[in-house]
Coordinates of C-alpha atoms (C1' of nucleotides) in Angstrom, one line a residue:
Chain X
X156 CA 83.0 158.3 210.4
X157 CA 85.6 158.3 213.0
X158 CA 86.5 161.5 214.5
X159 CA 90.0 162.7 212.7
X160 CA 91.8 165.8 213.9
X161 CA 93.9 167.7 211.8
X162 CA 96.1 171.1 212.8
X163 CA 97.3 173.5 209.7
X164 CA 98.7 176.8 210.3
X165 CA 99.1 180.1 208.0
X166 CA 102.8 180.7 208.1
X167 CA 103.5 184.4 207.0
X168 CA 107.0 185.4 205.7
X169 CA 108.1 189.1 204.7
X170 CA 109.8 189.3 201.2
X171 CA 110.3 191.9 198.7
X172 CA 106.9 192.3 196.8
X173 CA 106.7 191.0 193.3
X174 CA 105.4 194.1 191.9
X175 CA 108.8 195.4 192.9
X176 CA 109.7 197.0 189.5
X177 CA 112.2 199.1 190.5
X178 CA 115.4 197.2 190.3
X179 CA 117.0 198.9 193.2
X180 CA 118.4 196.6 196.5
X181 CA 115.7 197.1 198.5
X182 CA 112.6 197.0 197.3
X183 CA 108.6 197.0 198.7
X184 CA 108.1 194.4 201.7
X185 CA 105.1 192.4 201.6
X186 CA 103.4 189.5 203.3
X187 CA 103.9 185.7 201.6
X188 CA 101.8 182.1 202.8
X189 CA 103.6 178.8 201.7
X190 CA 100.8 176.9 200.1
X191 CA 100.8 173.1 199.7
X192 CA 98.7 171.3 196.3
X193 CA 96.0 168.9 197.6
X194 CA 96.7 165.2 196.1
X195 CA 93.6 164.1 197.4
X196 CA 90.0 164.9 197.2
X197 CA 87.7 167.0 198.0
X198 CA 89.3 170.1 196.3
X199 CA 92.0 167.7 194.7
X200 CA 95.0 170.2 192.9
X201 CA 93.8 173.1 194.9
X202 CA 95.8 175.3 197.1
X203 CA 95.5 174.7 200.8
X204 CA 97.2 175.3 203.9
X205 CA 100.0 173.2 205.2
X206 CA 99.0 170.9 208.0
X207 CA 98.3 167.3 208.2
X208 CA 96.9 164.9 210.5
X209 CA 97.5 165.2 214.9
X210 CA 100.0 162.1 215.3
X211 CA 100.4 160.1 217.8
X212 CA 103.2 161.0 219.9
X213 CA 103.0 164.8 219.8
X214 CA 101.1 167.8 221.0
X215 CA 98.8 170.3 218.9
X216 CA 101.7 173.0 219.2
X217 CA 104.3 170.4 218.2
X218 CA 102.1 168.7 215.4
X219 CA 101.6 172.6 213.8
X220 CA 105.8 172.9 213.8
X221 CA 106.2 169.8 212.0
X222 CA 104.1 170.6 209.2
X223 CA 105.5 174.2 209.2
X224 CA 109.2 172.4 209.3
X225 CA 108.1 170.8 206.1
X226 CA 106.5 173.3 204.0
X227 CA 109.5 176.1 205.1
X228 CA 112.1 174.4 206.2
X229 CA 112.5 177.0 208.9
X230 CA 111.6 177.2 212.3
X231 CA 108.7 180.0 213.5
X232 CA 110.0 183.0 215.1
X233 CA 106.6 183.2 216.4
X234 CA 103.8 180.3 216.9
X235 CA 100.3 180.9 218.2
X236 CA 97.0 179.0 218.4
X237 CA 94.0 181.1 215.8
X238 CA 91.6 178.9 216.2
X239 CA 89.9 175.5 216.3
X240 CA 86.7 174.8 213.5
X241 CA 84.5 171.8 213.9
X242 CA 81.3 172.5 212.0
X243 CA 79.7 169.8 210.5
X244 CA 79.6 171.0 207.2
X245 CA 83.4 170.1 206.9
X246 CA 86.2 168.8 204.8
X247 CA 83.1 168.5 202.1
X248 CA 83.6 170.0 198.6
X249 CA 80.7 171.6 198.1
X250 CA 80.9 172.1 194.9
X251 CA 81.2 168.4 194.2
X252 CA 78.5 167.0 197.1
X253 CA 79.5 163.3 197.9
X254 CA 78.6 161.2 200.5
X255 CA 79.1 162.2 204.2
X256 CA 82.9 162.1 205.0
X257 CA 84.6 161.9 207.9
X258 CA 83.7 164.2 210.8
X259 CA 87.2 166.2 211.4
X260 CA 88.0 169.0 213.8
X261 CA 90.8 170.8 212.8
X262 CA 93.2 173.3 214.6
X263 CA 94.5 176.3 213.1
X264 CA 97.6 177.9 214.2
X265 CA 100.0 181.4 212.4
X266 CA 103.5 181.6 212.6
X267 CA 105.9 184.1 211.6
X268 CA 109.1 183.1 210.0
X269 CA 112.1 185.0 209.1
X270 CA 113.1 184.9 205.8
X271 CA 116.5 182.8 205.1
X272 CA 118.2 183.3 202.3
X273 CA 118.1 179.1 202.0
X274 CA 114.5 179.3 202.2
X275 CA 114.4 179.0 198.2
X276 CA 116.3 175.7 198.3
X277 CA 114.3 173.9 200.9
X278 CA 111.7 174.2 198.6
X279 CA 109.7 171.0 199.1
X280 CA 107.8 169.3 196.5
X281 CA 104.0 170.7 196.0
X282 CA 104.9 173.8 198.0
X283 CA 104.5 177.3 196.7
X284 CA 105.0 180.5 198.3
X285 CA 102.4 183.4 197.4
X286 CA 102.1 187.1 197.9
X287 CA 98.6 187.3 200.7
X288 CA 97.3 189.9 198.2
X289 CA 97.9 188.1 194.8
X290 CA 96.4 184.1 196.4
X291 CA 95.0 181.5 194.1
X292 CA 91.8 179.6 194.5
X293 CA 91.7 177.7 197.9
X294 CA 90.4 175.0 198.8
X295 CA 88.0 174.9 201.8
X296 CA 87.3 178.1 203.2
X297 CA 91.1 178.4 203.7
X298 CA 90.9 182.0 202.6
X299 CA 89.0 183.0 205.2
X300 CA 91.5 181.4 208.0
X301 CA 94.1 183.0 206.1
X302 CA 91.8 186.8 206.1
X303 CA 91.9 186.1 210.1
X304 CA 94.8 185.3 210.5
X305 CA 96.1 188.8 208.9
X306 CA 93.4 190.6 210.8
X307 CA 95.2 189.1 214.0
X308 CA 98.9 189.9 212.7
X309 CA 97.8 193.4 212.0
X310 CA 96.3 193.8 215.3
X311 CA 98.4 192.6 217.5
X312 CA 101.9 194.4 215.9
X313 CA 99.6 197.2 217.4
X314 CA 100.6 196.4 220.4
X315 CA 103.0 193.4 220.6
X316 CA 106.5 193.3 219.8
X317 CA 105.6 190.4 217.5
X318 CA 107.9 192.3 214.5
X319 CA 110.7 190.8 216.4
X320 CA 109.7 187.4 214.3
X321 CA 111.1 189.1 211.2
X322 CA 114.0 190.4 212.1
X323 CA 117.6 189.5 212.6
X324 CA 118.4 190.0 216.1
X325 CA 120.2 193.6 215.5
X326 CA 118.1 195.9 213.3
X327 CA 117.7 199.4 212.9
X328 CA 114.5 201.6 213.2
X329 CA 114.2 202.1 210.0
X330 CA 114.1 198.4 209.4
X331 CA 111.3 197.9 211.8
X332 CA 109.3 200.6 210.2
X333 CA 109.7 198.6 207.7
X334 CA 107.8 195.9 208.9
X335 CA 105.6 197.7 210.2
X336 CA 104.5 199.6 207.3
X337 CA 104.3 195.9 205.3
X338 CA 102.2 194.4 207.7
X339 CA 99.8 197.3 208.2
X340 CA 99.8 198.3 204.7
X341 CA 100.3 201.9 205.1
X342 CA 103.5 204.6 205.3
X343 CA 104.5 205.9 209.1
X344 CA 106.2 208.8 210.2
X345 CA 109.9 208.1 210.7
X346 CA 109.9 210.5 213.5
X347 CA 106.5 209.3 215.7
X348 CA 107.7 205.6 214.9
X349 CA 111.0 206.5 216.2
X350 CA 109.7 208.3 219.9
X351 CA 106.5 205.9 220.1
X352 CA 109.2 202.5 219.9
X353 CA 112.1 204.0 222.2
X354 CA 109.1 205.3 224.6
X355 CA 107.7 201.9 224.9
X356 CA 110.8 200.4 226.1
X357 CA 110.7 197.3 224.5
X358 CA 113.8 198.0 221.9
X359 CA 117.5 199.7 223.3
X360 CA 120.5 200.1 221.7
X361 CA 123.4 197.8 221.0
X362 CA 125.7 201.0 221.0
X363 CA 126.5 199.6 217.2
X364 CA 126.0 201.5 213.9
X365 CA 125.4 199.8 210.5
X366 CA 127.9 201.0 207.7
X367 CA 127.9 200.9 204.4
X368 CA 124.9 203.1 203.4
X369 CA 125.3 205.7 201.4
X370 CA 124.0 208.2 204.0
X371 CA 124.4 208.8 207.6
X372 CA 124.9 205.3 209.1
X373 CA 121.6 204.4 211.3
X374 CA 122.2 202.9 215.2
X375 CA 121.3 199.6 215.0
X376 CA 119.0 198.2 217.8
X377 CA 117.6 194.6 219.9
X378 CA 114.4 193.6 222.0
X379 CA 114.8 193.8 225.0
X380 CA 114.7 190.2 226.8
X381 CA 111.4 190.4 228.9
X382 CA 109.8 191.8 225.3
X383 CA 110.0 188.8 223.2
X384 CA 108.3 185.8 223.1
X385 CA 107.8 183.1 221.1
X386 CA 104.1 181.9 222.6
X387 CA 101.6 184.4 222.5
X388 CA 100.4 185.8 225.6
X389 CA 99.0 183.8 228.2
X390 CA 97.4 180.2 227.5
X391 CA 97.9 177.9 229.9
X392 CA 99.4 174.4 229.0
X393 CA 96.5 172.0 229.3
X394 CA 93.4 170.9 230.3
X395 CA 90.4 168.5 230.5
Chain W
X129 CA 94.5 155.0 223.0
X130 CA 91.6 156.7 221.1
X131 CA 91.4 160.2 220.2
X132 CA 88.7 161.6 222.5
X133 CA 87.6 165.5 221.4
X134 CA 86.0 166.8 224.9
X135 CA 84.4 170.7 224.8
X136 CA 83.7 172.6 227.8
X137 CA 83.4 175.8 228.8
X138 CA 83.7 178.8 231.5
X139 CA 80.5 180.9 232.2
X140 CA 80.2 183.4 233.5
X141 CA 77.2 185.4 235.8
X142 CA 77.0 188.6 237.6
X143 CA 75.2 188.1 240.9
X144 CA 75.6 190.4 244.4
X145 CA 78.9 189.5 246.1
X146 CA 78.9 186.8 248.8
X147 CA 80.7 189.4 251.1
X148 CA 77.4 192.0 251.0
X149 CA 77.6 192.7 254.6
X150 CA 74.9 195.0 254.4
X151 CA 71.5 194.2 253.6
X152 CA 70.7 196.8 251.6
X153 CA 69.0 195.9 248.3
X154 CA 71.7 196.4 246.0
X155 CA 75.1 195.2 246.9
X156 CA 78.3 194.6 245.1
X157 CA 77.9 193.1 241.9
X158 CA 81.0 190.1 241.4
X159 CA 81.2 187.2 239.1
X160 CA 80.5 183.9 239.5
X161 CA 81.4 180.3 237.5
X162 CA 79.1 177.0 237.8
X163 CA 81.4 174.1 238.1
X164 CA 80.7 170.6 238.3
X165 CA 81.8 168.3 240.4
X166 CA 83.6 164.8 239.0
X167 CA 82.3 161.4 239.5
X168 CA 85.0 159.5 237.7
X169 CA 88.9 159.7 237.6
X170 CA 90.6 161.6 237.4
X171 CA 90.7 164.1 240.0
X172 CA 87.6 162.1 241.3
X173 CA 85.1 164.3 243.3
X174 CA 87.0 167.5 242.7
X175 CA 84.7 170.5 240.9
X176 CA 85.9 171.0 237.2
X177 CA 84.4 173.1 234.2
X178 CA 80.9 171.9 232.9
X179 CA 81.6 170.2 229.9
X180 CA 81.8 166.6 228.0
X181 CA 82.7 164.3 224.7
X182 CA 81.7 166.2 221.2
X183 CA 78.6 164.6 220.3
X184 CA 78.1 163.1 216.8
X185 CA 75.6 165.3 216.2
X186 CA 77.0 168.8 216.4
X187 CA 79.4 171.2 216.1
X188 CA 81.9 172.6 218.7
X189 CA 79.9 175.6 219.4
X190 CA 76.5 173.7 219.8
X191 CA 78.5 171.5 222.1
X192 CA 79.4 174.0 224.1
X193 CA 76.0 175.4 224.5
X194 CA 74.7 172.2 225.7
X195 CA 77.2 171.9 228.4
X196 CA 75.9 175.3 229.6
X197 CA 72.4 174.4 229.2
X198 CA 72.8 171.4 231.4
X199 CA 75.1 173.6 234.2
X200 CA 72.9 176.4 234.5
X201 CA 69.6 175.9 232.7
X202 CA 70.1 179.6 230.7
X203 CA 70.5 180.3 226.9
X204 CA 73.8 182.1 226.8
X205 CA 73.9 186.3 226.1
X206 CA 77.4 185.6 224.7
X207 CA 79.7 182.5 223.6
X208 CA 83.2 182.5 222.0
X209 CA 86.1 180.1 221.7
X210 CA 88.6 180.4 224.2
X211 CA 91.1 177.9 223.3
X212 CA 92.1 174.5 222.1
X213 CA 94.1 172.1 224.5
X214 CA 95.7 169.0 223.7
X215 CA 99.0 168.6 225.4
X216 CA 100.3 165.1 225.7
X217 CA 99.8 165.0 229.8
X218 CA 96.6 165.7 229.6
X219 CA 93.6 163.9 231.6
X220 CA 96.2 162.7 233.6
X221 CA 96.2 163.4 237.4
X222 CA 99.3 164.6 238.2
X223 CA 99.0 163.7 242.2
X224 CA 97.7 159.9 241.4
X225 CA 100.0 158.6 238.8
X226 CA 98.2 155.4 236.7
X227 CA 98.4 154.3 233.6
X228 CA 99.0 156.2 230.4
X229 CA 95.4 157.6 229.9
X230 CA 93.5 158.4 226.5
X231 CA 94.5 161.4 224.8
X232 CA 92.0 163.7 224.8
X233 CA 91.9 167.1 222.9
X234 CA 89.7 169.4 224.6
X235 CA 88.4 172.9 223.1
X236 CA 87.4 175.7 225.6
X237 CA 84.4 178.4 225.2
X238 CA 83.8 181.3 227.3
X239 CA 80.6 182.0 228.0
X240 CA 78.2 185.2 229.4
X241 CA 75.0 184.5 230.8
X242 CA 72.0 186.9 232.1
X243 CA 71.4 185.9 235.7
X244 CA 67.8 185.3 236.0
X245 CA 65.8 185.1 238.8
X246 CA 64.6 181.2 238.2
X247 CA 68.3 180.1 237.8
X248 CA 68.5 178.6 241.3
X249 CA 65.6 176.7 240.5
X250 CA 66.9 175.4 237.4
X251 CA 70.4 174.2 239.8
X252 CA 71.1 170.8 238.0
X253 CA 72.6 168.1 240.3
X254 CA 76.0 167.9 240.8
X255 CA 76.3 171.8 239.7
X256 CA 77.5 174.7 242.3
X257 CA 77.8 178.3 241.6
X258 CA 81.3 180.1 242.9
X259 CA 82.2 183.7 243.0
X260 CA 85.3 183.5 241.2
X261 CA 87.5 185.1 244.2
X262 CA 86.8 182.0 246.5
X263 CA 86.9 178.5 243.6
X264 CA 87.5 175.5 245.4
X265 CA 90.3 173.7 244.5
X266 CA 89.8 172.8 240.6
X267 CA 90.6 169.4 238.4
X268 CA 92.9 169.4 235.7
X269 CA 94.6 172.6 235.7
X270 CA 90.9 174.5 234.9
X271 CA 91.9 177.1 237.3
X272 CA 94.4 178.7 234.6
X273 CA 91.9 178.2 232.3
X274 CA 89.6 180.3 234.2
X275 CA 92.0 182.7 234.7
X276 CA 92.6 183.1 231.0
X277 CA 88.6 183.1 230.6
X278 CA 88.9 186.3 232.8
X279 CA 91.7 188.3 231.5
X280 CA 89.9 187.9 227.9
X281 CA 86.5 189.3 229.2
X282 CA 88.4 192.4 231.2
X283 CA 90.5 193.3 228.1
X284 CA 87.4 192.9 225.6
X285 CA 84.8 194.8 227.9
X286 CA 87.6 197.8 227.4
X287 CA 86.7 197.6 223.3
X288 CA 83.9 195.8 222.5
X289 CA 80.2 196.0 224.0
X290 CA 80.2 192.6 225.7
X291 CA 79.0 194.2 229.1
X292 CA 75.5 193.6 226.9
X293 CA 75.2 190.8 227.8
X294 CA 74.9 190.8 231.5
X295 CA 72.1 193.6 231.1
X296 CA 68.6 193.6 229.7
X297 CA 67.3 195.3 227.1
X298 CA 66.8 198.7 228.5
X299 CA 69.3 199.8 231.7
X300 CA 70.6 202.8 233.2
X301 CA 74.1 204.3 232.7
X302 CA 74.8 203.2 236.6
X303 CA 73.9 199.7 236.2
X304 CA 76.2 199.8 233.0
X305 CA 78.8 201.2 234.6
X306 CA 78.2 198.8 237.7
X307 CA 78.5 195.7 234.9
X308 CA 82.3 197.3 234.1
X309 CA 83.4 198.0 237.4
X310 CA 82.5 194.5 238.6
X311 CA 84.0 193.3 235.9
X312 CA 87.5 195.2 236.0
X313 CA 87.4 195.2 239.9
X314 CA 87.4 199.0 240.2
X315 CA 85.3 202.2 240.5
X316 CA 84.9 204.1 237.2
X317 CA 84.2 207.8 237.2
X318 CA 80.3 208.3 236.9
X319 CA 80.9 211.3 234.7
X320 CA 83.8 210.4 232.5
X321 CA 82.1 206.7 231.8
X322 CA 78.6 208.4 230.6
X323 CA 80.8 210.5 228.4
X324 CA 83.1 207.8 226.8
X325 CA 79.4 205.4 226.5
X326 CA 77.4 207.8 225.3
X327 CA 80.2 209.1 222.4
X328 CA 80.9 205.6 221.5
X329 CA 77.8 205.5 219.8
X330 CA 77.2 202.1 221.0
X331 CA 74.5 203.5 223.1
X332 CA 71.2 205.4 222.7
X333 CA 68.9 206.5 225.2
X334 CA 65.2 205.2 225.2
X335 CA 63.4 207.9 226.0
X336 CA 62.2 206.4 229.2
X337 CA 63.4 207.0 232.7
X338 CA 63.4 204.8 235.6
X339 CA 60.7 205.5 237.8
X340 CA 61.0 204.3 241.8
X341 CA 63.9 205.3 243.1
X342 CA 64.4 207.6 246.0
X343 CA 66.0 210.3 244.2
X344 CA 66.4 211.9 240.3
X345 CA 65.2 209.1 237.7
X346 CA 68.2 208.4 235.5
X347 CA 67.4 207.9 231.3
X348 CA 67.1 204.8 230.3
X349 CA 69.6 203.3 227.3
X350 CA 69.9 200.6 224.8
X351 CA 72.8 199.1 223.3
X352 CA 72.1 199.7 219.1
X353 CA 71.8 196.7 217.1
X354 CA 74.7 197.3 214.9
X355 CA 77.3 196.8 218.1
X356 CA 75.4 194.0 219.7
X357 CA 76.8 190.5 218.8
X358 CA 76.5 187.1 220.1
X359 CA 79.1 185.5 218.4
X360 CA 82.2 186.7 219.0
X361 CA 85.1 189.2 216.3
X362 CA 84.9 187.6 213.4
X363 CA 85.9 183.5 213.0
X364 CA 85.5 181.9 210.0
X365 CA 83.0 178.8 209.4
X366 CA 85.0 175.9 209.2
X367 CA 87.8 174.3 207.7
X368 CA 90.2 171.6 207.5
Chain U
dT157 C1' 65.1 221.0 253.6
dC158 C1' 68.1 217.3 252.9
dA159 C1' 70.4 213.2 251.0
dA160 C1' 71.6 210.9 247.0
dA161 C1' 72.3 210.0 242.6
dA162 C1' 71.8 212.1 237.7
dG163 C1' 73.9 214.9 234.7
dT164 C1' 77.1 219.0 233.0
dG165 C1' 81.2 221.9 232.7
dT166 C1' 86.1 222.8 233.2
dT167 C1' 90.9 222.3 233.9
dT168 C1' 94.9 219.6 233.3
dG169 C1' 98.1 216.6 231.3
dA170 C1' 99.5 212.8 228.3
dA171 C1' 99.9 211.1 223.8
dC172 C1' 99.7 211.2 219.0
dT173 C1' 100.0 213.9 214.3
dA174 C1' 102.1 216.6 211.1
dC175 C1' 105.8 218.9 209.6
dA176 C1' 109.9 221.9 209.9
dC177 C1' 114.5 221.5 210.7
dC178 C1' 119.4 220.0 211.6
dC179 C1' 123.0 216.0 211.3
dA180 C1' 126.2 212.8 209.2
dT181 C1' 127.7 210.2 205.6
dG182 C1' 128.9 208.6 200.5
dC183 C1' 129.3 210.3 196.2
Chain Y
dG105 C1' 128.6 220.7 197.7
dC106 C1' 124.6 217.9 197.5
dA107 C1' 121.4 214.1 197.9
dT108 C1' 119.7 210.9 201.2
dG109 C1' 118.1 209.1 205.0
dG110 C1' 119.0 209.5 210.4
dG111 C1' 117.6 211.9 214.1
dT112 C1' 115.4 216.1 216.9
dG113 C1' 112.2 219.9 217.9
dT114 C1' 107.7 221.8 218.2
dA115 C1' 102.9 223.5 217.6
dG116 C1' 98.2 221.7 217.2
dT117 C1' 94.9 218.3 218.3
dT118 C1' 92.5 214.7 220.6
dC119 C1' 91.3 212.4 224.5
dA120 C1' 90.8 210.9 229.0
dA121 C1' 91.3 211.8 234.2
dA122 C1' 90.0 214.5 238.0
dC123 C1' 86.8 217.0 240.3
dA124 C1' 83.7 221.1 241.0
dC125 C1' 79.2 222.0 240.2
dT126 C1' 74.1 222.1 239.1
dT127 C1' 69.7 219.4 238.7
dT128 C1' 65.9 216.5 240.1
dT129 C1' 63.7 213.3 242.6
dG130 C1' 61.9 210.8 247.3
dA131 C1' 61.6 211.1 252.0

DNA sequence: TCAAAAGTGTTTGAACTACACCCATGC
DNA sequence: GCATGGGTGTAGTTCAAACACTTTTGA
């Protein structure tokens, strides 16, 4: 009956896809949400997303990067507020009606993390990563947060050099198409990609190539400094 | 100590500008924000958004729509989340330092309203309208807040048919284009904005004209029902 | 007849798409 | 050489800005 407040987020991670058959290096990027098993009702030994109750001493930002810290291991490249739900059909299993619970508001944040090569060790217990397009039964309405939140990923790399999040800090075009083309779900046009991200200032050269390839070796690239960011664009820090 | 969950929320009115030298009938559309003014600490006596505690009873949207009941008497055309606050030095006046306050959570919603004629009638105590050029000084630090309010509603009137919801049902391409131009703070080319309306497709003419002015009666319009929308993109139910 | 706004047409330039083509490297 | 991806050039299209121009009403 006391108000609780919670804050989850969708963490998103690019990987090679597992319907990679092809055995080559490389492989298909796609899209992966760590997933933690409820141990607790409603919806108990269902998928959710990570979160956990506000705590005390910390702020909603700072309580979503503790839970993400415990599900990944890794700290987000990126970290932005989606959204805050408070109906008052909440936290209730409605397939399994009990009595009223709780009333609790909770705050949804995304992230985007970079894919460690450690990541598979820090594997904490009752977490799972899976593919966005291959996601097992959720609990909640957890699918549609995470639905939103891919909407908003896939809108805003539109327009925001949010790809940055997956990338090492030197990269080459062809790696940011790349991500591009996992995220959006669709092949682009190495040339337009090319002239649309050099024309829009927010990448330059490091003067660096990257050998090895078996092909003429690419230039490698960074963001520019004023181009990143790790908030999202403009909300202020508090208020009443 | 306790965990207080507060909702409030900017709204938003067109209304002539307060600098309409002239007295001509028209005038400069601008926008204008009720505020309230405090009666408690902190920032006692200085205005701040309308707003209060999330009642037991509802949800965070119908708590929003109360607050802007009580501030301004209207239903509201349009009503979205803004953003979810809940730093750690929040409801603490920053110019008066006292003791470590409750921690209090507080979710903002943006809101469009009609201006109707009765609306001064309907002026609540303690509740002032300000064009949003010339706020008084504001509580908290609501003036960012407002400022975030207003660089959401200029990029989304660019995309998305909000301007809707400052008209009535039937209007005239000028007084369409009149909504925009107060809203981004600049003229608009008669000509190329009927074009880029009318091939939207979010738009169809009446069949009526406007009868009663002193020159050529311009067609009247409506906005179709598919691209009309109170609530906001598309935000899941709930959560946890 | 004139002022004023409605409404139409036209030119220009920017930006994106599609695709042809050359370049540089490992094998 | 030749395959492969890096990188450049270019024609066609779409779209919006700027602005000249015609139309229709009230006064």
């Amino acid at each position: 009956m006391a108000l609780q407040l919670a804050v989850s987020s969708v963490i998103l991670a690019l990987r090679p896809s597992p319907d990679d058959d092809g055995d080559d290096g490389g492989g298909v990027l796609g899209l992966w949400i760590p997933l933690v098993r409820r141990i607790r009702e409603p919806y108990e030994g269902r998928w959710a997303l990570p979160g956990g109750p506000l705590g005390e001493g910390c702020g909603l930002e700072q309580a979503a990067r503790n839970a993400l810290t415990t599900s990944t291991g890794l700290d987000p490249a990126y970290l932005e507020q989606l959204y805050a739900f408070g109906g008052l059909d909440r936290s209730r299993d409605r397939e399994n009606e009990g009595p009223d619970p709780d009333r609790v508001v909770s705050i949804v944040y995304w992230a985007l993390v970079r894919a460690e090569e450690d990541q598979a060790a820090v594997r904490a217990h009752n977490v799972e990563w899976f593919p966005v397009d291959a996601l097992p039964d959720l609990a909640f309405d957890h699918i549609q947060v995470i639905d939103y939140a891919l909407a908003r990923l896939r809108a805003k790399i539109l327009y925001s050099p949010i790809a940055h999040a997956f990338l090492p800090t030197e990269f080459t075009l062809a790696e940011l198409r790349a991500v591009h083309e996992a995220v959006l779900g669709r092949e682009l046009d190495p040339a337009n990609f090319r002239r649309q991200t050099l024309a829009s200032g927010g990448v330059e050269p490091t003067g660096r190539r990257l050998e090895g390839t078996n092909h003429r070796p690419p230039s490698l690239y960074r963001y520019r400094a004023e181009s990143v960011a790790t908030s999202p664009t403009p909300p202020p820090r508090s208020a009443s």
